Short mmCIF file of C-alpha atoms in Angstrom, two decimals:
data_model
loop_
_atom_site.label_atom_id
_atom_site.label_comp_id
_atom_site.label_asym_id
_atom_site.label_seq_id
_atom_site.Cartn_x
_atom_site.Cartn_y
_atom_site.Cartn_z
CA UNK A 1 9.47 23.79 2.90
CA UNK A 2 9.46 23.00 -0.94
CA UNK A 3 5.54 23.61 -2.28
CA UNK A 4 7.32 20.86 -5.02
CA UNK A 5 8.98 18.76 -2.26
CA UNK A 6 4.98 18.75 -1.13
CA UNK A 7 3.92 18.02 -3.86
CA UNK A 8 5.88 14.81 -4.64
CA UNK A 9 6.16 13.33 -1.25
CA UNK A 10 1.95 13.95 -1.59
CA UNK A 11 1.77 12.22 -4.54
CA UNK A 12 3.77 9.49 -3.31
CA UNK A 13 1.06 9.04 -0.54
CA UNK A 14 -1.35 8.45 -2.95
CA UNK A 15 1.10 5.31 -4.28
CA UNK A 16 2.66 4.22 -0.11
CA UNK A 17 -0.15 4.42 2.23
CA UNK A 18 -2.91 2.21 0.38
CA UNK A 19 0.18 0.12 -0.50
CA UNK A 20 1.70 -0.11 3.06
CA UNK A 21 -2.13 -0.88 4.46
CA UNK A 22 -2.20 -3.91 2.07
CA UNK A 23 1.61 -5.35 2.75
CA UNK A 24 0.10 -4.64 6.57
CA UNK A 25 -3.10 -6.49 6.00
CA UNK A 26 -1.42 -9.15 3.89
CA UNK A 27 1.03 -9.91 5.56
CA UNK A 28 -0.18 -10.19 9.58
CA UNK A 29 -3.48 -12.12 7.45
CA UNK A 30 -1.68 -15.37 6.02
CA UNK A 31 0.99 -15.07 8.69
CA UNK A 32 -2.47 -15.84 11.41
CA UNK A 33 -3.24 -18.81 9.47
CA UNK A 34 0.17 -20.15 9.04
CA UNK A 35 3.53 -17.82 9.41
CA UNK A 36 5.64 -20.47 7.51
CA UNK A 37 3.40 -19.17 4.33
CA UNK A 38 5.08 -15.77 4.76
CA UNK A 39 8.63 -16.88 6.16
CA UNK A 40 10.06 -20.38 6.16
CA UNK A 41 10.96 -21.87 8.96
CA UNK A 42 14.60 -21.63 9.21
CA UNK A 43 14.22 -17.67 9.37
CA UNK A 44 13.63 -15.86 12.65
CA UNK A 45 13.19 -12.61 13.50
CA UNK A 46 12.70 -10.42 16.42
CA UNK A 47 9.48 -9.53 16.88
CA UNK A 48 10.31 -5.79 16.49
CA UNK A 49 11.55 -5.74 14.08
CA UNK A 50 9.11 -7.49 11.50
CA UNK A 51 6.55 -5.17 13.90
CA UNK A 52 9.11 -3.03 11.84
CA UNK A 53 8.73 -4.48 8.19
CA UNK A 54 5.11 -5.22 8.36
CA UNK A 55 2.55 -2.84 11.38
CA UNK A 56 5.62 0.58 11.29
CA UNK A 57 5.05 2.30 8.09
CA UNK A 58 1.11 1.65 7.88
CA UNK A 59 0.52 3.09 10.78
CA UNK A 60 3.26 6.21 9.90
CA UNK A 61 1.73 6.42 6.77
CA UNK A 62 -1.30 6.59 8.37
CA UNK A 63 -0.88 8.74 10.38
CA UNK A 64 1.02 11.29 7.98
CA UNK A 65 -2.22 10.70 6.04
CA UNK A 66 -4.25 12.22 8.72
CA UNK A 67 -2.14 14.42 10.41
CA UNK A 68 0.56 16.55 7.15
CA UNK A 69 -1.46 15.60 4.05
CA UNK A 70 -4.32 17.30 2.22
CA UNK A 71 -7.03 15.34 0.76
CA UNK A 72 -6.86 13.38 -1.89
CA UNK A 73 -8.56 14.23 -4.86
CA UNK A 74 -7.89 10.30 -7.14
CA UNK A 75 -11.79 8.37 -8.51
CA UNK A 76 -12.39 4.89 -7.42
CA UNK A 77 -11.03 4.10 -11.67
CA UNK A 78 -7.71 5.63 -11.10
CA UNK A 79 -7.11 4.28 -8.36
CA UNK A 80 -7.97 1.28 -9.30
CA UNK A 81 -5.32 1.33 -12.15
CA UNK A 82 -2.48 2.20 -9.76
CA UNK A 83 -3.02 -0.65 -7.82
CA UNK A 84 -3.22 -2.55 -11.03
CA UNK A 85 0.16 -1.61 -12.60
CA UNK A 86 1.74 -2.06 -8.67
CA UNK A 87 -0.21 -5.32 -8.49
CA UNK A 88 1.43 -6.76 -11.56
CA UNK A 89 4.89 -5.09 -11.42
CA UNK A 90 5.88 -6.48 -8.15
CA UNK A 91 4.11 -9.86 -9.86
CA UNK A 92 6.42 -9.32 -13.19
CA UNK A 93 9.44 -8.86 -10.06
CA UNK A 94 8.36 -11.60 -8.30
CA UNK A 95 8.52 -13.84 -11.41
CA UNK A 96 12.25 -12.36 -12.89
CA UNK A 97 14.26 -12.49 -9.09
CA UNK A 98 12.97 -16.32 -8.58
CA UNK A 99 14.13 -17.28 -12.47
CA UNK A 100 17.71 -15.54 -11.21
CA UNK A 101 16.72 -17.35 -7.85
CA UNK A 102 15.23 -19.55 -8.00
CA UNK A 103 13.46 -18.77 -4.73
CA UNK A 104 10.04 -17.19 -4.10
CA UNK A 105 10.15 -13.78 -0.91
CA UNK A 106 7.98 -15.57 0.37
CA UNK A 107 6.83 -19.66 0.82
CA UNK A 108 3.69 -18.90 -0.74
CA UNK A 109 4.21 -17.73 -3.57
CA UNK A 110 5.91 -21.70 -4.35
CA UNK A 111 2.75 -22.64 -3.11
CA UNK A 112 0.37 -20.79 -6.02
CA UNK A 113 0.42 -21.73 -9.45
CA UNK A 114 0.55 -19.05 -11.74
CA UNK A 115 -2.93 -18.38 -12.19
CA UNK A 116 -3.51 -18.63 -8.66
CA UNK A 117 -0.47 -16.48 -8.53
CA UNK A 118 -2.25 -13.81 -10.72
CA UNK A 119 -5.27 -14.35 -8.16
CA UNK A 120 -3.98 -13.60 -5.39
CA UNK A 121 -2.34 -10.22 -7.41
CA UNK A 122 -5.45 -9.04 -8.75
CA UNK A 123 -7.45 -8.89 -5.91
CA UNK A 124 -4.58 -7.53 -4.23
CA UNK A 125 -4.76 -4.51 -6.37
CA UNK A 126 -8.81 -4.67 -5.27
CA UNK A 127 -7.48 -4.54 -1.99
CA UNK A 128 -4.91 -1.61 -2.28
CA UNK A 129 -7.73 -0.26 -4.44
CA UNK A 130 -10.35 -0.32 -0.65
CA UNK A 131 -7.38 0.44 1.01
CA UNK A 132 -7.08 4.24 -0.95
CA UNK A 133 -10.91 4.39 -0.71
CA UNK A 134 -10.96 3.93 3.08
CA UNK A 135 -8.15 6.17 3.18
CA UNK A 136 -10.31 8.91 1.15
CA UNK A 137 -13.02 8.38 3.48
CA UNK A 138 -11.08 8.23 6.56
CA UNK A 139 -9.43 11.56 5.90
CA UNK A 140 -12.42 12.88 5.29
CA UNK A 141 -14.33 12.00 8.61
CA UNK A 142 -11.20 12.82 11.09
CA UNK A 143 -10.69 16.42 9.05
CA UNK A 144 -13.88 16.83 7.95
CA UNK A 145 -13.37 16.82 4.12
CA UNK A 146 -16.08 15.75 2.36
CA UNK A 147 -18.63 16.18 5.49
CA UNK A 148 -22.16 17.67 4.01
CA UNK A 149 -22.37 20.66 6.18
CA UNK A 150 -18.23 20.92 7.45
CA UNK A 151 -16.58 23.18 4.44
CA UNK A 152 -12.94 23.11 3.13
CA UNK A 153 -9.89 24.35 4.97
CA UNK A 154 -8.99 27.21 3.21
CA UNK A 155 -5.25 27.70 1.26
CA UNK A 156 -5.79 23.77 1.46
CA UNK A 157 -5.47 22.42 -1.77
CA UNK A 158 -6.20 18.50 -2.45
CA UNK A 159 -3.40 15.70 -4.53
CA UNK A 160 -4.77 15.86 -7.76
CA UNK A 161 -4.54 12.68 -9.77
CA UNK A 162 -1.25 13.64 -11.93
CA UNK A 163 0.78 14.19 -8.20
CA UNK A 164 0.84 17.87 -8.10
CA UNK A 165 -1.48 20.48 -5.89
CA UNK A 166 -4.69 21.48 -6.73
CA UNK A 167 -7.78 23.77 -6.23
CA UNK A 168 -10.59 21.31 -5.04
#
């Protein structure tokens, strides 16, 4: 595999794995409270498709992170920055689509005032940041990275802040 392609995959993983964990937590958590908050009553989705959309990506990206990726070197403040940019970009996109379509992708957004939608997206950014830090911790425990008394694997590089590869 190309070293550049591997670096791009790993840089994307720093964003996508925590994002998919967030999506799964929010979707299944809200769905457990009231399924009609995430899907209108008239929408029927097969259970296998529902799992495929809202659980499988998180599981596959978790497996990729744990077994096929180098460790992440993203610090907490940078993780919060990335999470905030993604959260507010999605919020802008949701509002932009609403302005054109006249409806939100999830019924929950209809029930929330703009201020409460803001609270939801700020909270999502914080949860995604926590997800990033938790994934770094789990990676370390599974792979022995950053664990006292266990040295890093020679030749394995951490994913840098800019998405490239750098020596830890």
